[in-house]
Amino acid sequence: MAVWSALGAILLAFEGYVLTSWVVDGGYRLANSGTAGGGGVERGIDVVLPLVSATGTLLLGVFFFQKCRARGRLDFDALLFVALLLASWQSPFLNWVHPVLTSNTNVLGAVGSWGPYMPGWQGKGPHQEAELPLVTLSVSLTALLATMGCSTVMRLIAARRPAIGRFPLLLAGFLVAVLFDATEPLITFIGVTVWTRAVPEVTLWSGHWYQFPLYQMLASGLFVGALSTLRLMRNADEETRVERGAGAFPPAVRPAMRLLAVLGATNAALFLYTGIHILVSLADGSPPTGLPAYFRPASF
């Protein structure tokens, strides 16, 4: 547990450094020239989706708070809920080398990306790429619900087939996670974000603004599958592998150590997801030929 807690603490400190640099330097301001962001909201979905995301996060936070208070203990799902929100700082990593995912700056809450303040950043400079923090909340909630659903299915499979080996069970979990992501191409048509760099041979509707890279489902499947496996393999005290050993710490710091451990594991799983996209972005991939009139990229 100490290793995972240390990793979580290091990454949390690094996140604080990046976001502080971003705020102090005014990097949250988007460029506003030509087709750059800063325009008014033109569609209802650009307001509704961020508000629904924020409301859902608040309601789920209240639910976990009441649940944990009634039990007198932080459970893993609550820790994962917080960890996913904290780990969402990795969102710009997709564009670390090349612009992979471009956000519509008409969306409520659009800000300049903090990606340029990450060491080694090779993408666009400050003010040239947008992030949608409110929409990212919905991504975190979706990942949490998918993890809970996937691990539940894995548990049912294990109960139905007790003789199943660990590898087939993990493979089943991965496939279920991919199925959970099968509806994501529909979200692409909303026009909140656009995949601006996708390998044509493995991309649906390649060349169109609503193109969808199929390896996104692979990356999401590995991410959710890893978290689902972690959630599934809990001991009698409902501790995951990364939390075991928490009893060696004083009761006052035990919850913080558990949170840091889960945060470390969540960041590691998310690094796997973003790493796949970074590697694939090194291959040839061209942006779509055009964008709908309502889509306003800060940089394309």
mmCIF file of C-alpha atoms in Angstrom, residues 72-210:
data_model
loop_
_atom_site.group_PDB
_atom_site.id
_atom_site.type_symbol
_atom_site.label_atom_id
_atom_site.label_comp_id
_atom_site.label_asym_id
_atom_site.label_seq_id
_atom_site.Cartn_x
_atom_site.Cartn_y
_atom_site.Cartn_z
ATOM 1 C CA GLY A 72 -18.948 4.987 9.446
ATOM 2 C CA ARG A 73 -16.302 4.155 6.862
ATOM 3 C CA LEU A 74 -15.167 5.240 3.424
ATOM 4 C CA ASP A 75 -15.896 2.469 0.944
ATOM 5 C CA PHE A 76 -13.983 1.824 -2.256
ATOM 6 C CA ASP A 77 -16.637 3.284 -4.562
ATOM 7 C CA ALA A 78 -16.500 6.602 -2.707
ATOM 8 C CA LEU A 79 -12.709 6.602 -2.868
ATOM 9 C CA LEU A 80 -12.827 5.807 -6.591
ATOM 10 C CA PHE A 81 -15.354 8.605 -7.121
ATOM 11 C CA VAL A 82 -12.950 11.147 -5.607
ATOM 12 C CA ALA A 83 -9.916 9.571 -7.313
ATOM 13 C CA LEU A 84 -11.508 9.784 -10.769
ATOM 14 C CA LEU A 85 -12.320 13.447 -10.256
ATOM 15 C CA LEU A 86 -8.768 14.189 -9.133
ATOM 16 C CA ALA A 87 -7.259 12.097 -11.943
ATOM 17 C CA SER A 88 -9.195 14.050 -14.568
ATOM 18 C CA TRP A 89 -6.246 16.472 -14.663
ATOM 19 C CA GLN A 90 -4.788 14.020 -17.201
ATOM 20 C CA SER A 91 -7.373 15.007 -19.809
ATOM 21 C CA PRO A 92 -4.986 17.166 -21.935
ATOM 22 C CA PHE A 93 -2.468 14.306 -22.124
ATOM 23 C CA LEU A 94 -4.277 13.047 -25.221
ATOM 24 C CA ASN A 95 -2.855 16.059 -27.053
ATOM 25 C CA TRP A 96 0.628 15.823 -25.537
ATOM 26 C CA VAL A 97 2.363 15.287 -28.899
ATOM 27 C CA HIS A 98 -0.303 15.969 -31.537
ATOM 28 C CA PRO A 99 -3.846 17.402 -31.277
ATOM 29 C CA VAL A 100 -5.971 14.263 -30.963
ATOM 30 C CA LEU A 101 -9.210 15.547 -29.447
ATOM 31 C CA THR A 102 -10.402 19.110 -30.061
ATOM 32 C CA SER A 103 -13.096 20.677 -27.901
ATOM 33 C CA ASN A 104 -15.911 22.970 -28.968
ATOM 34 C CA THR A 105 -15.209 26.286 -27.237
ATOM 35 C CA ASN A 106 -18.882 27.261 -27.428
ATOM 36 C CA VAL A 107 -19.537 24.781 -24.612
ATOM 37 C CA LEU A 108 -20.277 26.307 -21.227
ATOM 38 C CA GLY A 109 -17.184 26.405 -19.028
ATOM 39 C CA ALA A 110 -14.605 26.072 -21.827
ATOM 40 C CA VAL A 111 -11.163 27.241 -20.695
ATOM 41 C CA GLY A 112 -7.649 27.226 -22.073
ATOM 42 C CA SER A 113 -5.900 23.888 -21.588
ATOM 43 C CA TRP A 114 -3.418 23.344 -18.759
ATOM 44 C CA GLY A 115 -1.615 20.856 -21.010
ATOM 45 C CA PRO A 116 1.090 23.370 -22.063
ATOM 46 C CA TYR A 117 2.143 23.554 -18.411
ATOM 47 C CA MET A 118 2.942 19.849 -18.287
ATOM 48 C CA PRO A 119 6.676 19.065 -18.607
ATOM 49 C CA GLY A 120 7.583 17.737 -22.035
ATOM 50 C CA TRP A 121 4.461 19.144 -23.695
ATOM 51 C CA GLN A 122 4.809 19.179 -27.498
ATOM 52 C CA GLY A 123 1.304 20.191 -28.498
ATOM 53 C CA LYS A 124 -0.137 23.664 -29.060
ATOM 54 C CA GLY A 125 0.933 26.519 -26.803
ATOM 55 C CA PRO A 126 -1.066 28.277 -24.067
ATOM 56 C CA HIS A 127 -4.512 29.628 -24.987
ATOM 57 C CA GLN A 128 -4.617 27.535 -28.200
ATOM 58 C CA GLU A 129 -6.404 24.391 -26.985
ATOM 59 C CA ALA A 130 -9.595 24.146 -24.981
ATOM 60 C CA GLU A 131 -10.555 21.994 -22.033
ATOM 61 C CA LEU A 132 -14.114 21.393 -20.833
ATOM 62 C CA PRO A 133 -13.870 20.774 -17.065
ATOM 63 C CA LEU A 134 -17.626 20.529 -16.553
ATOM 64 C CA VAL A 135 -18.021 17.989 -19.357
ATOM 65 C CA THR A 136 -15.048 16.042 -17.997
ATOM 66 C CA LEU A 137 -17.084 15.514 -14.835
ATOM 67 C CA SER A 138 -19.508 13.385 -16.866
ATOM 68 C CA VAL A 139 -16.583 11.367 -18.233
ATOM 69 C CA SER A 140 -15.474 10.621 -14.661
ATOM 70 C CA LEU A 141 -19.005 9.624 -13.645
ATOM 71 C CA THR A 142 -19.377 7.406 -16.710
ATOM 72 C CA ALA A 143 -16.083 5.681 -15.900
ATOM 73 C CA LEU A 144 -17.241 5.096 -12.313
ATOM 74 C CA LEU A 145 -20.603 3.641 -13.341
ATOM 75 C CA ALA A 146 -18.974 1.510 -16.047
ATOM 76 C CA THR A 147 -16.462 0.186 -13.487
ATOM 77 C CA MET A 148 -19.223 -0.704 -11.046
ATOM 78 C CA GLY A 149 -21.285 -2.366 -13.775
ATOM 79 C CA CYS A 150 -18.368 -4.256 -15.291
ATOM 80 C CA SER A 151 -17.118 -5.610 -11.953
ATOM 81 C CA THR A 152 -20.663 -6.694 -11.089
ATOM 82 C CA VAL A 153 -20.888 -8.652 -14.338
ATOM 83 C CA MET A 154 -17.497 -10.228 -13.621
ATOM 84 C CA ARG A 155 -18.687 -11.244 -10.162
ATOM 85 C CA LEU A 156 -21.816 -12.841 -11.655
ATOM 86 C CA ILE A 157 -19.686 -14.739 -14.182
ATOM 87 C CA ALA A 158 -17.396 -15.997 -11.423
ATOM 88 C CA ALA A 159 -20.400 -17.103 -9.352
ATOM 89 C CA ARG A 160 -21.978 -18.842 -12.331
ATOM 90 C CA ARG A 161 -18.742 -20.545 -13.361
ATOM 91 C CA PRO A 162 -16.615 -21.100 -10.232
ATOM 92 C CA ALA A 163 -14.012 -23.052 -12.207
ATOM 93 C CA ILE A 164 -13.246 -20.158 -14.533
ATOM 94 C CA GLY A 165 -9.593 -19.156 -14.473
ATOM 95 C CA ARG A 166 -8.324 -15.691 -13.676
ATOM 96 C CA PHE A 167 -7.226 -14.893 -17.225
ATOM 97 C CA PRO A 168 -10.581 -15.833 -18.858
ATOM 98 C CA LEU A 169 -12.337 -13.781 -16.179
ATOM 99 C CA LEU A 170 -10.119 -10.783 -16.845
ATOM 100 C CA LEU A 171 -10.672 -11.191 -20.575
ATOM 101 C CA ALA A 172 -14.423 -11.302 -19.995
ATOM 102 C CA GLY A 173 -14.148 -8.119 -17.939
ATOM 103 C CA PHE A 174 -12.272 -6.383 -20.725
ATOM 104 C CA LEU A 175 -14.885 -7.412 -23.303
ATOM 105 C CA VAL A 176 -17.695 -6.206 -21.058
ATOM 106 C CA ALA A 177 -15.870 -2.897 -20.610
ATOM 107 C CA VAL A 178 -15.583 -2.544 -24.390
ATOM 108 C CA LEU A 179 -19.313 -3.202 -24.718
ATOM 109 C CA PHE A 180 -20.008 -0.459 -22.183
ATOM 110 C CA ASP A 181 -18.118 1.887 -24.520
ATOM 111 C CA ALA A 182 -19.948 0.735 -27.654
ATOM 112 C CA THR A 183 -22.386 3.655 -27.491
ATOM 113 C CA GLU A 184 -19.616 6.270 -27.509
ATOM 114 C CA PRO A 185 -19.753 6.843 -31.298
ATOM 115 C CA LEU A 186 -23.245 8.259 -30.732
ATOM 116 C CA ILE A 187 -21.752 10.879 -28.399
ATOM 117 C CA THR A 188 -19.425 11.970 -31.186
ATOM 118 C CA PHE A 189 -22.427 13.203 -33.167
ATOM 119 C CA ILE A 190 -23.270 15.682 -30.391
ATOM 120 C CA GLY A 191 -20.371 17.829 -31.570
ATOM 121 C CA VAL A 192 -18.914 18.701 -28.184
ATOM 122 C CA THR A 193 -15.529 17.270 -29.146
ATOM 123 C CA VAL A 194 -13.987 16.104 -32.413
ATOM 124 C CA TRP A 195 -11.299 13.484 -32.988
ATOM 125 C CA THR A 196 -8.833 15.546 -35.001
ATOM 126 C CA ARG A 197 -6.174 12.877 -35.480
ATOM 127 C CA ALA A 198 -7.304 9.322 -36.207
ATOM 128 C CA VAL A 199 -5.751 6.470 -38.188
ATOM 129 C CA PRO A 200 -8.094 6.107 -41.203
ATOM 130 C CA GLU A 201 -7.812 2.301 -41.482
ATOM 131 C CA VAL A 202 -9.248 1.788 -37.978
ATOM 132 C CA THR A 203 -11.651 4.722 -37.842
ATOM 133 C CA LEU A 204 -15.378 4.836 -38.478
ATOM 134 C CA TRP A 205 -16.515 7.600 -40.876
ATOM 135 C CA SER A 206 -12.894 8.579 -41.467
ATOM 136 C CA GLY A 207 -12.449 12.095 -42.819
ATOM 137 C CA HIS A 208 -15.754 13.398 -41.497
ATOM 138 C CA TRP A 209 -15.996 15.664 -38.455
ATOM 139 C CA TYR A 210 -17.811 12.869 -36.587
#
